[in-house]
Coordinates of C-alpha atoms in Angstrom, one line a residue:
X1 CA 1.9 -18.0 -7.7
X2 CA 0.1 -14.9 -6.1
X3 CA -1.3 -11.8 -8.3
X4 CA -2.2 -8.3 -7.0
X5 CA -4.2 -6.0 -8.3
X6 CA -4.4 -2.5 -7.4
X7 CA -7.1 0.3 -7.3
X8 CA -8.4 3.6 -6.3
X9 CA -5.6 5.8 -7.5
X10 CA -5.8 9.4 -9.3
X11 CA -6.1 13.0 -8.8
X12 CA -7.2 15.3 -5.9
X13 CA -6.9 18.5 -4.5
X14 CA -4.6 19.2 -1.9
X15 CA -6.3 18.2 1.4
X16 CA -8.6 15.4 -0.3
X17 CA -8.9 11.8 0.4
X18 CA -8.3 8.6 -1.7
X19 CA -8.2 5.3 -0.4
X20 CA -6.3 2.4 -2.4
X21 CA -7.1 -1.2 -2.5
X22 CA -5.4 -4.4 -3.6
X23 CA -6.6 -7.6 -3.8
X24 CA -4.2 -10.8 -3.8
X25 CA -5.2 -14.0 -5.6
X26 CA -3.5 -17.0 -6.9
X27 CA -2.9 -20.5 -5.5
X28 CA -1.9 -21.6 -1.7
X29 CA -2.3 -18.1 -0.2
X30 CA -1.1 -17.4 3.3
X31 CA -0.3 -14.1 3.2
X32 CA 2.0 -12.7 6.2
X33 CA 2.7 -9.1 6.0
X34 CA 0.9 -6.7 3.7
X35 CA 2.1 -3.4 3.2
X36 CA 2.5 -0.4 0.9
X37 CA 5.6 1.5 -0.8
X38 CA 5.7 4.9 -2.7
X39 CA 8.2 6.3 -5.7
X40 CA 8.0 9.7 -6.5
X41 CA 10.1 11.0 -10.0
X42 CA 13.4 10.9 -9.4
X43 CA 13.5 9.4 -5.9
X44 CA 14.1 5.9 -4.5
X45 CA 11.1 3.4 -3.5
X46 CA 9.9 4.2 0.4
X47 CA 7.8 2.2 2.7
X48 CA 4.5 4.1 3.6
X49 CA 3.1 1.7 5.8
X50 CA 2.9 -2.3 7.0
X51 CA 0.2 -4.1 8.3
X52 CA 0.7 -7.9 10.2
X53 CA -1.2 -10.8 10.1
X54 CA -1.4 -10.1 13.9
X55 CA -2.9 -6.0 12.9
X56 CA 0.4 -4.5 14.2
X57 CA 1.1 -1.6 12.2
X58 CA 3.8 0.8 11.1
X59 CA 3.5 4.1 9.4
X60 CA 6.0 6.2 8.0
X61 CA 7.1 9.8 9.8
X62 CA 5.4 11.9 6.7
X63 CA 2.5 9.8 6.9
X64 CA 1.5 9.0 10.1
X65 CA -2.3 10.6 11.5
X66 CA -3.1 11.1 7.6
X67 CA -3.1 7.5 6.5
X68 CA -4.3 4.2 7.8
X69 CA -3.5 0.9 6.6
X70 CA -5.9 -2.1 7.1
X71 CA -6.7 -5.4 5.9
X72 CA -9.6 -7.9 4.8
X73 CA -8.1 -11.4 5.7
X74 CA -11.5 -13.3 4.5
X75 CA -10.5 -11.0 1.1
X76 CA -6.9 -11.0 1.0
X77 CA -7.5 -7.5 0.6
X78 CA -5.4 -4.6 2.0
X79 CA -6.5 -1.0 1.8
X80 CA -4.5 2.3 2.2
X81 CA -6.7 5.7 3.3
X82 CA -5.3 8.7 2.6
X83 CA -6.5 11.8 4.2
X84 CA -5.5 15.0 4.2
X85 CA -3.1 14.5 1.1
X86 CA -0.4 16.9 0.3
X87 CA 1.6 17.6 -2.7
X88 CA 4.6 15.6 -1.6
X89 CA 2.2 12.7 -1.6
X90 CA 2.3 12.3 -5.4
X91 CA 3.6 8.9 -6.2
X92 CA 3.2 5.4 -7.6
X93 CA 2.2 3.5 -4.9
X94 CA 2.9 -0.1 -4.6
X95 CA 1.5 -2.8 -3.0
X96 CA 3.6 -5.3 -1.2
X97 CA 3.2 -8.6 0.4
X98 CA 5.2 -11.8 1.4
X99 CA 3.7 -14.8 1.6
X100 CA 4.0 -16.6 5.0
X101 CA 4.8 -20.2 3.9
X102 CA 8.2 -19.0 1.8
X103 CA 9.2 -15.7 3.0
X104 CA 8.8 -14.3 -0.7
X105 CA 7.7 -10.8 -1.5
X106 CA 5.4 -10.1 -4.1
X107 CA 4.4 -6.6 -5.7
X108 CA 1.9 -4.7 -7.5
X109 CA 1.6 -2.9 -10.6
X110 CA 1.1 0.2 -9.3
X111 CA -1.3 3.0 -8.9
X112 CA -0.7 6.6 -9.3
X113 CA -1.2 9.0 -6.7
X114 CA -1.4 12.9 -7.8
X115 CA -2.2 15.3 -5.3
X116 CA -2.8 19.4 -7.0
X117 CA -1.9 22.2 -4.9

Protein backbone atom coordinates (compact mmCIF):
# COMPACT_ATOMS: atom_id res chain seq x y z
CA UNK A 1 0.00 0.00 0.00
CA UNK A 2 1.45 3.66 -0.64
CA UNK A 3 -0.02 6.95 1.16
CA UNK A 4 0.45 10.51 0.12
CA UNK A 5 0.22 13.31 1.85
CA UNK A 6 -0.06 16.76 0.57
CA UNK A 7 1.04 20.32 1.68
CA UNK A 8 1.64 23.88 1.07
CA UNK A 9 -1.72 24.91 -0.32
CA UNK A 10 -3.81 28.27 0.32
CA UNK A 11 -4.31 31.74 -0.59
CA UNK A 12 -2.28 34.45 -2.49
CA UNK A 13 -2.47 37.33 -4.39
CA UNK A 14 -2.40 37.30 -7.91
CA UNK A 15 1.37 37.11 -8.97
CA UNK A 16 2.49 35.32 -5.62
CA UNK A 17 4.17 32.05 -5.16
CA UNK A 18 3.29 28.80 -3.33
CA UNK A 19 5.07 25.70 -3.68
CA UNK A 20 3.28 22.19 -2.85
CA UNK A 21 4.83 19.13 -1.46
CA UNK A 22 3.82 15.49 -1.09
CA UNK A 23 5.38 12.93 0.48
CA UNK A 24 4.70 9.05 -0.33
CA UNK A 25 5.05 6.39 2.30
CA UNK A 26 3.86 2.91 2.74
CA UNK A 27 5.51 -0.52 2.11
CA UNK A 28 7.74 -1.66 -1.08
CA UNK A 29 7.98 1.77 -2.64
CA UNK A 30 9.45 2.12 -6.13
CA UNK A 31 7.88 4.96 -7.29
CA UNK A 32 7.98 5.57 -11.29
CA UNK A 33 6.35 8.64 -12.38
CA UNK A 34 5.28 11.45 -10.09
CA UNK A 35 3.19 14.09 -11.18
CA UNK A 36 0.44 16.58 -10.40
CA UNK A 37 -3.36 17.18 -11.60
CA UNK A 38 -5.63 20.30 -11.02
CA UNK A 39 -9.81 20.49 -10.80
CA UNK A 40 -11.20 23.76 -10.85
CA UNK A 41 -15.33 24.06 -9.96
CA UNK A 42 -17.13 22.81 -12.47
CA UNK A 43 -14.33 21.50 -14.82
CA UNK A 44 -12.80 18.08 -15.43
CA UNK A 45 -9.39 16.90 -13.63
CA UNK A 46 -6.14 18.29 -15.85
CA UNK A 47 -2.58 17.26 -15.72
CA UNK A 48 -0.28 20.24 -14.69
CA UNK A 49 2.81 18.58 -14.81
CA UNK A 50 4.95 15.01 -14.71
CA UNK A 51 8.13 14.29 -13.45
CA UNK A 52 10.20 10.70 -14.36
CA UNK A 53 12.30 8.68 -12.38
CA UNK A 54 14.88 9.55 -15.17
CA UNK A 55 13.90 13.82 -14.33
CA UNK A 56 12.23 14.13 -17.74
CA UNK A 57 9.48 16.53 -17.42
CA UNK A 58 6.36 17.76 -18.89
CA UNK A 59 4.38 20.86 -18.20
CA UNK A 60 1.12 21.82 -19.24
CA UNK A 61 0.60 24.87 -22.07
CA UNK A 62 -1.00 27.35 -19.08
CA UNK A 63 1.63 26.42 -16.93
CA UNK A 64 4.79 26.15 -18.36
CA UNK A 65 7.78 29.09 -17.23
CA UNK A 66 5.50 29.66 -14.10
CA UNK A 67 5.76 26.27 -12.43
CA UNK A 68 8.42 23.70 -11.88
CA UNK A 69 8.05 20.22 -10.89
CA UNK A 70 10.82 18.30 -8.97
CA UNK A 71 11.54 15.49 -6.92
CA UNK A 72 13.32 14.15 -3.67
CA UNK A 73 14.03 10.34 -4.56
CA UNK A 74 16.04 9.75 -1.05
CA UNK A 75 12.33 11.38 0.23
CA UNK A 76 9.86 10.11 -2.01
CA UNK A 77 8.97 13.56 -2.12
CA UNK A 78 7.77 15.56 -5.11
CA UNK A 79 7.26 19.35 -5.00
CA UNK A 80 5.23 21.74 -7.28
CA UNK A 81 6.53 25.71 -7.38
CA UNK A 82 4.19 28.03 -8.41
CA UNK A 83 5.27 31.34 -9.46
CA UNK A 84 3.65 33.99 -10.83
CA UNK A 85 0.08 32.54 -10.03
CA UNK A 86 -2.98 33.75 -11.75
CA UNK A 87 -6.59 33.55 -11.07
CA UNK A 88 -7.29 30.67 -13.41
CA UNK A 89 -4.79 28.80 -11.19
CA UNK A 90 -7.34 28.26 -8.42
CA UNK A 91 -7.82 24.59 -7.91
CA UNK A 92 -7.55 21.41 -5.99
CA UNK A 93 -4.39 20.09 -6.83
CA UNK A 94 -3.64 16.49 -6.68
CA UNK A 95 -0.82 14.52 -6.43
CA UNK A 96 -0.30 11.57 -8.51
CA UNK A 97 2.05 8.71 -8.69
CA UNK A 98 2.35 5.04 -10.11
CA UNK A 99 4.35 2.75 -8.62
CA UNK A 100 6.98 1.15 -10.84
CA UNK A 101 6.71 -2.57 -9.79
CA UNK A 102 2.66 -2.73 -10.76
CA UNK A 103 1.91 0.10 -13.02
CA UNK A 104 -0.77 1.31 -10.41
CA UNK A 105 -1.62 4.95 -9.81
CA UNK A 106 -2.03 6.32 -6.61
CA UNK A 107 -3.57 9.82 -5.51
CA UNK A 108 -3.66 12.43 -3.02
CA UNK A 109 -6.11 14.08 -0.92
CA UNK A 110 -5.84 17.19 -2.22
CA UNK A 111 -4.75 20.67 -1.56
CA UNK A 112 -6.42 23.88 -2.41
CA UNK A 113 -5.01 26.40 -4.52
CA UNK A 114 -6.71 29.99 -4.39
CA UNK A 115 -5.16 32.65 -6.21
CA UNK A 116 -7.17 36.65 -5.42
CA UNK A 117 -7.06 39.01 -8.14
Amino acid sequence: QLQLVESGGGLVQAGGSLRLSCAASGSDLSIGAMGWYRQAPGKQRELVATIYTGGDTNYADSVKGRFTISRDNAKNTVYLQMNNLKPEDTAVYYCTVVKQRTGRRYWGQGTQVTVSS
